[in-house]
Amino acid sequence: MKQLLYISLLLLSTIWLNAQAPTFAKPLSPRIANYDIDVTLDAETKKLHGIEKITWKSTSQDTIRELQMHTYLNAFKNTASTFMVEAGGNVLGRNIKDVEEDYWGWVDIPSFLMGDSIELAPKMEYIQPDDGNENDQTVLRIPLPYPVLPDSTIEVTLKFEAKLPKIMARVGYCKGGYLLAVQWFPKFGVYEPAGMRYQKEEGKWNCHQFHARSEFYADFGVYDVKITTPQDLVVGASGVLQEERLNEDGTRMVHYHAEDVIDFAWTASPCFSEIKETWEGVDIRLLIQPEHLMHTERFLKAAKAGISYMNEHVGLYPYPNLTIVGPPVEGLRSSAMEYP
């Protein structure tokens, strides 16, 4: 029974393996925030180098004069972030008082372009809308040179560099090459117009800091993500594989596409064994460590039971596949969580 504790569910909402065809003839969501990301993993430094294009649609009648973004990885930058202060020195069983220098993680944005040429990075600033903790850098405010008008769409392109922490609160890496990349890229908050939730007379951004006990709130959208890693890593990600390419420098690029989801997560390990089955029209992919292979049937049986029960009592699972990720024992702190 103890072995079951090592399993992490990574729910991958995806499209069929067809790079041009959409998943759904009719979108399941308004698709307000849409992301095209090209990211490269430096396996030695555990750094991610990315270019991110975001197409964001204003659905309100407000004139919006600033953007707000989540930079979640900065919660793991030091002991002074709001997340760490609230955690009280212990995060999922790990003491954070005396950790080595390379333990920490962060994200930095050296360039933020509006349109093709307006550089906004020099005017960006971190804000702390929840607690005023000046050491917290998990919410970024970007003043705009001209406003976003009602019912209009904007495009921004940013470059980011991120450092994955050693696994702590589900995100990060451990020895043996395993990693789980969640909350890894800069992501828009949600703009709530007047009349939505608590906004009475005027709209505002709902973009909370990363707290020790909180959930994640984001708009639905479409994600196209290209991930480049060393060729020895087996990658699992939100979305179905659209393209795979081996490069002359010893790396592999994998391209995933996901529609009508609120986030994008991915994992990699040189040790993953891959098992595939189909159940009630859903392609199930199990990425499991070799030392846990004896539990393969248990994991697949649990997934099938979950799909069948939800289909009967809640509603049909709308996406064509589901991936289950089993981390190694050293990566236990990345388990017990689901992501799109």
Short mmCIF file of C-alpha atoms in Angstrom, two decimals:
data_model
loop_
_atom_site.label_atom_id
_atom_site.label_comp_id
_atom_site.label_asym_id
_atom_site.label_seq_id
_atom_site.Cartn_x
_atom_site.Cartn_y
_atom_site.Cartn_z
CA MET A 1 0.00 0.00 0.00
CA LYS A 2 2.87 2.37 0.74
CA GLN A 3 3.88 2.31 -2.93
CA LEU A 4 0.60 4.01 -3.85
CA LEU A 5 1.77 7.15 -2.09
CA TYR A 6 4.33 7.70 -4.81
CA ILE A 7 1.78 8.19 -7.56
CA SER A 8 0.97 11.64 -8.88
CA LEU A 9 -1.95 12.24 -11.23
CA LEU A 10 -1.21 14.57 -14.12
CA LEU A 11 -4.44 15.03 -16.04
CA LEU A 12 -3.63 15.87 -19.62
CA SER A 13 -6.46 17.49 -21.57
CA THR A 14 -5.47 17.04 -25.16
CA ILE A 15 -6.21 16.78 -28.87
CA TRP A 16 -5.77 13.82 -31.15
CA LEU A 17 -2.47 13.41 -32.94
CA ASN A 18 -3.27 15.76 -35.80
CA ALA A 19 -1.35 19.01 -35.81
CA GLN A 20 -3.82 20.90 -37.99
CA ALA A 21 -7.25 19.69 -36.86
CA PRO A 22 -8.87 21.29 -33.81
CA THR A 23 -9.92 19.13 -30.90
CA PHE A 24 -13.43 20.48 -30.72
CA ALA A 25 -15.63 21.62 -33.59
CA LYS A 26 -17.10 24.09 -31.12
CA PRO A 27 -14.81 25.48 -28.39
CA LEU A 28 -15.63 24.45 -24.84
CA SER A 29 -14.53 27.79 -23.38
CA PRO A 30 -14.20 31.49 -24.29
CA ARG A 31 -10.44 30.96 -24.87
CA ILE A 32 -9.50 34.28 -23.34
CA ALA A 33 -5.79 33.63 -22.67
CA ASN A 34 -3.87 31.65 -25.30
CA TYR A 35 -0.21 30.70 -25.09
CA ASP A 36 2.49 29.75 -27.60
CA ILE A 37 5.62 28.77 -25.70
CA ASP A 38 9.01 27.53 -26.91
CA VAL A 39 11.15 26.39 -23.98
CA THR A 40 14.54 24.70 -23.66
CA LEU A 41 15.72 22.80 -20.58
CA ASP A 42 19.35 23.06 -19.49
CA ALA A 43 19.61 19.71 -17.71
CA GLU A 44 22.81 20.66 -15.89
CA THR A 45 21.65 23.94 -14.35
CA LYS A 46 17.92 23.01 -14.23
CA LYS A 47 17.16 26.29 -15.98
CA LEU A 48 14.43 26.89 -18.53
CA HIS A 49 14.98 29.38 -21.35
CA GLY A 50 11.71 30.34 -22.98
CA ILE A 51 9.95 32.58 -25.46
CA GLU A 52 6.24 33.05 -24.80
CA LYS A 53 3.61 34.65 -26.99
CA ILE A 54 0.28 35.39 -25.33
CA THR A 55 -2.89 36.36 -27.17
CA TRP A 56 -5.33 37.83 -24.65
CA LYS A 57 -8.91 38.84 -25.30
CA SER A 58 -10.73 41.44 -23.23
CA THR A 59 -14.34 40.37 -22.75
CA SER A 60 -15.37 43.44 -20.75
CA GLN A 61 -16.52 46.95 -21.62
CA ASP A 62 -13.69 48.40 -19.51
CA THR A 63 -10.69 50.33 -20.72
CA ILE A 64 -7.75 48.40 -19.27
CA ARG A 65 -4.55 50.34 -18.62
CA GLU A 66 -2.30 47.67 -17.10
CA LEU A 67 -1.69 43.95 -17.18
CA GLN A 68 -1.04 41.69 -14.19
CA MET A 69 0.77 38.38 -14.31
CA HIS A 70 1.62 35.52 -11.99
CA THR A 71 5.31 34.70 -11.59
CA TYR A 72 4.69 31.73 -9.35
CA LEU A 73 8.22 30.30 -9.33
CA ASN A 74 9.43 33.32 -7.36
CA ALA A 75 7.61 31.85 -4.36
CA PHE A 76 10.62 29.54 -4.11
CA LYS A 77 13.23 32.28 -4.47
CA ASN A 78 14.12 32.60 -0.78
CA THR A 79 12.66 32.30 2.72
CA ALA A 80 11.12 35.81 2.59
CA SER A 81 8.39 35.16 -0.01
CA THR A 82 4.81 35.08 1.19
CA PHE A 83 4.59 31.36 0.42
CA MET A 84 7.65 30.58 2.56
CA VAL A 85 6.63 32.84 5.42
CA GLU A 86 3.19 31.24 5.55
CA ALA A 87 4.71 27.76 5.33
CA GLY A 88 6.50 28.44 8.61
CA GLY A 89 9.76 26.80 7.65
CA ASN A 90 8.30 23.47 6.55
CA VAL A 91 6.95 22.67 3.09
CA LEU A 92 5.47 19.21 2.58
CA GLY A 93 7.88 17.75 5.10
CA ARG A 94 11.00 19.63 4.01
CA ASN A 95 12.69 22.13 6.33
CA ILE A 96 13.53 25.27 4.39
CA LYS A 97 15.71 26.94 6.99
CA ASP A 98 19.01 25.34 6.02
CA VAL A 99 18.94 24.46 2.34
CA GLU A 100 21.81 24.57 -0.13
CA GLU A 101 22.27 27.46 -2.54
CA ASP A 102 21.09 25.63 -5.65
CA TYR A 103 17.88 24.56 -3.92
CA TRP A 104 15.96 27.72 -4.79
CA GLY A 105 13.91 28.47 -7.89
CA TRP A 106 12.85 31.66 -9.62
CA VAL A 107 11.64 33.22 -12.87
CA ASP A 108 12.92 36.39 -14.56
CA ILE A 109 11.54 38.31 -17.57
CA PRO A 110 14.26 40.32 -19.37
CA SER A 111 12.02 41.31 -22.28
CA PHE A 112 8.28 42.03 -22.56
CA LEU A 113 7.08 43.30 -25.93
CA MET A 114 3.63 44.66 -26.67
CA GLY A 115 2.96 44.13 -30.34
CA ASP A 116 6.17 43.82 -32.33
CA SER A 117 8.34 46.54 -30.88
CA ILE A 118 7.15 48.27 -27.68
CA GLU A 119 9.42 47.10 -24.87
CA LEU A 120 7.67 47.21 -21.49
CA ALA A 121 10.20 45.39 -19.30
CA PRO A 122 11.76 48.58 -17.81
CA LYS A 123 8.37 49.66 -16.45
CA MET A 124 7.36 46.34 -14.91
CA GLU A 125 7.09 46.15 -11.13
CA TYR A 126 6.27 43.52 -8.54
CA ILE A 127 3.22 44.22 -6.43
CA GLN A 128 1.83 42.56 -3.30
CA PRO A 129 -1.97 43.04 -3.45
CA ASP A 130 -2.70 40.62 -0.61
CA ASP A 131 -0.27 41.27 2.25
CA GLY A 132 2.11 44.10 1.34
CA ASN A 133 5.16 41.83 1.70
CA GLU A 134 7.78 43.75 -0.29
CA ASN A 135 9.91 40.62 -0.53
CA ASP A 136 7.26 38.73 -2.46
CA GLN A 137 7.69 38.70 -6.25
CA THR A 138 4.86 36.44 -7.39
CA VAL A 139 2.66 39.13 -8.99
CA LEU A 140 3.90 41.40 -11.74
CA ARG A 141 2.26 44.66 -12.82
CA ILE A 142 2.87 45.94 -16.38
CA PRO A 143 1.67 49.48 -17.14
CA LEU A 144 0.57 49.83 -20.77
CA PRO A 145 1.61 52.60 -23.17
CA TYR A 146 -1.93 52.58 -24.57
CA PRO A 147 -5.02 50.93 -23.12
CA VAL A 148 -6.76 47.72 -24.08
CA LEU A 149 -10.15 48.83 -25.40
CA PRO A 150 -13.44 47.01 -24.81
CA ASP A 151 -13.83 43.68 -26.62
CA SER A 152 -10.38 43.91 -28.17
CA THR A 153 -7.44 41.50 -28.37
CA ILE A 154 -3.76 42.12 -27.67
CA GLU A 155 -0.59 40.16 -28.28
CA VAL A 156 2.49 40.26 -26.09
CA THR A 157 5.78 38.41 -26.49
CA LEU A 158 8.13 37.87 -23.60
CA LYS A 159 11.42 36.14 -22.96
CA PHE A 160 11.85 34.40 -19.65
CA GLU A 161 14.46 32.44 -17.77
CA ALA A 162 13.39 30.15 -14.95
CA LYS A 163 15.30 28.03 -12.45
CA LEU A 164 13.52 24.94 -11.14
CA PRO A 165 13.96 24.38 -7.40
CA LYS A 166 14.72 21.06 -5.82
CA ILE A 167 11.33 19.45 -5.37
CA MET A 168 9.41 21.01 -2.53
CA ALA A 169 5.80 22.01 -3.12
CA ARG A 170 5.22 19.73 -6.13
CA VAL A 171 7.43 21.68 -8.52
CA GLY A 172 11.09 20.96 -9.22
CA TYR A 173 13.70 18.26 -9.74
CA CYS A 174 15.43 15.51 -7.81
CA LYS A 175 18.42 13.23 -8.29
CA GLY A 176 18.18 10.80 -11.15
CA GLY A 177 17.01 13.41 -13.65
CA TYR A 178 13.29 13.46 -12.77
CA LEU A 179 11.47 16.81 -12.85
CA LEU A 180 7.96 18.19 -12.71
CA ALA A 181 7.46 21.63 -14.28
CA VAL A 182 4.29 23.27 -12.95
CA GLN A 183 3.58 26.99 -12.48
CA TRP A 184 6.77 27.34 -14.50
CA PHE A 185 5.92 30.15 -16.94
CA PRO A 186 4.62 33.73 -16.49
CA LYS A 187 0.84 33.59 -16.72
CA PHE A 188 -1.87 36.24 -16.94
CA GLY A 189 -4.19 36.83 -14.02
CA VAL A 190 -7.93 37.05 -14.61
CA TYR A 191 -9.52 40.40 -15.35
CA GLU A 192 -12.96 40.51 -13.73
CA PRO A 193 -15.30 43.19 -15.11
CA ALA A 194 -17.93 44.99 -13.08
CA GLY A 195 -20.71 42.62 -12.11
CA MET A 196 -18.45 39.56 -11.95
CA ARG A 197 -18.01 38.04 -8.50
CA TYR A 198 -17.07 40.86 -6.10
CA GLN A 199 -16.53 43.62 -8.64
CA LYS A 200 -19.42 46.04 -8.17
CA GLU A 201 -18.76 49.40 -9.78
CA GLU A 202 -15.61 48.75 -11.79
CA GLY A 203 -13.53 45.83 -12.98
CA LYS A 204 -10.13 44.82 -11.67
CA TRP A 205 -7.47 42.16 -11.99
CA ASN A 206 -7.84 39.09 -9.82
CA CYS A 207 -4.17 38.15 -9.54
CA HIS A 208 -3.31 36.89 -6.07
CA GLN A 209 0.13 36.19 -4.69
CA PHE A 210 1.27 32.58 -4.32
CA HIS A 211 0.18 31.50 -0.84
CA ALA A 212 1.10 28.37 1.08
CA ARG A 213 -2.54 27.29 1.01
CA SER A 214 -4.31 28.42 -2.12
CA GLU A 215 -5.60 27.23 -5.48
CA PHE A 216 -4.83 28.51 -8.96
CA TYR A 217 -7.24 30.72 -10.91
CA ALA A 218 -6.84 31.37 -14.63
CA ASP A 219 -8.75 31.85 -17.85
CA PHE A 220 -9.28 28.96 -20.25
CA GLY A 221 -7.37 28.99 -23.49
CA VAL A 222 -5.36 27.10 -26.09
CA TYR A 223 -1.74 26.08 -25.46
CA ASP A 224 0.89 25.27 -28.08
CA VAL A 225 4.12 24.35 -26.33
CA LYS A 226 7.43 23.18 -27.77
CA ILE A 227 9.79 21.62 -25.23
CA THR A 228 13.46 20.89 -25.97
CA THR A 229 15.31 18.51 -23.65
CA PRO A 230 18.21 16.04 -23.83
CA GLN A 231 17.30 13.00 -25.92
CA ASP A 232 17.55 10.60 -22.98
CA LEU A 233 14.53 12.14 -21.23
CA VAL A 234 11.00 10.77 -21.65
CA VAL A 235 8.56 13.70 -21.58
CA GLY A 236 4.90 13.84 -20.59
CA ALA A 237 2.87 17.01 -20.96
CA SER A 238 -0.54 18.62 -21.19
CA GLY A 239 -1.80 18.06 -24.70
CA VAL A 240 -1.13 15.37 -27.28
CA LEU A 241 2.15 15.12 -29.11
CA GLN A 242 1.99 16.94 -32.43
CA GLU A 243 5.61 16.66 -33.50
CA GLU A 244 8.83 15.10 -32.29
CA ARG A 245 12.23 16.02 -33.71
CA LEU A 246 15.74 14.84 -32.89
CA ASN A 247 18.34 17.61 -33.17
CA GLU A 248 22.00 17.27 -34.13
CA ASP A 249 23.10 18.72 -30.77
CA GLY A 250 21.75 15.72 -28.87
CA THR A 251 18.43 17.28 -27.90
CA ARG A 252 14.84 16.38 -28.72
CA MET A 253 11.98 18.79 -29.39
CA VAL A 254 8.43 17.70 -28.59
CA HIS A 255 5.42 19.81 -29.51
CA TYR A 256 2.15 19.50 -27.56
CA HIS A 257 -1.22 21.16 -28.16
CA ALA A 258 -4.07 21.47 -25.65
CA GLU A 259 -7.41 23.23 -26.01
CA ASP A 260 -9.76 24.66 -23.39
CA VAL A 261 -7.51 24.25 -20.37
CA ILE A 262 -6.37 26.74 -17.72
CA ASP A 263 -2.75 25.66 -17.37
CA PHE A 264 0.06 23.59 -18.85
CA ALA A 265 2.32 21.17 -16.98
CA TRP A 266 5.07 18.81 -18.06
CA THR A 267 7.36 16.18 -16.61
CA ALA A 268 10.56 14.44 -17.70
CA SER A 269 12.72 11.56 -16.55
CA PRO A 270 15.32 9.26 -18.12
CA CYS A 271 13.79 6.36 -16.16
CA PHE A 272 10.13 6.49 -17.14
CA SER A 273 8.61 3.28 -18.48
CA GLU A 274 5.64 3.98 -20.75
CA ILE A 275 2.47 1.88 -20.78
CA LYS A 276 -0.53 2.71 -22.98
CA GLU A 277 -4.13 1.50 -22.96
CA THR A 278 -7.51 2.79 -24.16
CA TRP A 279 -10.62 2.79 -22.00
CA GLU A 280 -14.07 4.09 -22.95
CA GLY A 281 -12.56 6.11 -25.78
CA VAL A 282 -9.84 7.68 -23.61
CA ASP A 283 -6.17 6.98 -24.35
CA ILE A 284 -4.43 6.31 -21.03
CA ARG A 285 -0.68 6.80 -20.78
CA LEU A 286 1.17 5.66 -17.67
CA LEU A 287 4.68 7.02 -17.04
CA ILE A 288 6.07 4.94 -14.21
CA GLN A 289 9.39 4.29 -12.53
CA PRO A 290 10.89 0.81 -13.15
CA GLU A 291 10.83 -0.01 -9.42
CA HIS A 292 7.04 0.47 -9.43
CA LEU A 293 6.21 -1.63 -12.50
CA MET A 294 4.66 -4.36 -10.36
CA HIS A 295 1.85 -1.88 -9.58
CA THR A 296 1.04 -1.11 -13.22
CA GLU A 297 -2.28 -2.95 -13.25
CA ARG A 298 -3.39 -1.28 -10.01
CA PHE A 299 -2.77 2.18 -11.42
CA LEU A 300 -4.54 1.45 -14.70
CA LYS A 301 -7.47 -0.16 -12.88
CA ALA A 302 -7.88 2.94 -10.69
CA ALA A 303 -7.81 5.26 -13.72
CA LYS A 304 -10.40 3.18 -15.57
CA ALA A 305 -12.67 3.08 -12.54
CA GLY A 306 -12.42 6.86 -12.20
CA ILE A 307 -13.26 7.48 -15.84
CA SER A 308 -16.22 5.08 -15.76
CA TYR A 309 -17.65 6.51 -12.55
CA MET A 310 -17.36 10.13 -13.64
CA ASN A 311 -18.82 9.37 -17.08
CA GLU A 312 -21.84 7.74 -15.47
CA HIS A 313 -22.49 10.11 -12.58
CA VAL A 314 -21.02 13.51 -13.54
CA GLY A 315 -20.51 13.87 -17.28
CA LEU A 316 -18.46 12.50 -20.14
CA TYR A 317 -14.75 13.21 -19.94
CA PRO A 318 -14.39 15.69 -22.82
CA TYR A 319 -10.72 15.16 -23.66
CA PRO A 320 -9.30 12.21 -25.56
CA ASN A 321 -6.57 11.16 -23.13
CA LEU A 322 -5.27 10.96 -19.58
CA THR A 323 -1.69 10.57 -18.38
CA ILE A 324 -0.69 9.20 -14.98
CA VAL A 325 2.77 10.13 -13.73
CA GLY A 326 4.58 8.12 -11.06
CA PRO A 327 7.59 9.98 -9.60
CA PRO A 328 10.55 8.26 -7.94
CA VAL A 329 10.68 8.06 -4.14
CA GLU A 330 13.04 11.06 -4.11
CA GLY A 331 10.38 13.03 -5.98
CA LEU A 332 7.57 12.24 -3.57
CA ARG A 333 6.93 15.94 -2.89
CA SER A 334 5.78 16.34 -6.50
CA SER A 335 2.98 13.79 -6.04
CA ALA A 336 -0.68 13.84 -5.01
CA MET A 337 -1.71 16.59 -7.41
CA GLU A 338 -3.60 16.94 -10.67
CA TYR A 339 -2.95 19.38 -13.52
CA PRO A 340 -4.55 19.94 -16.92
#
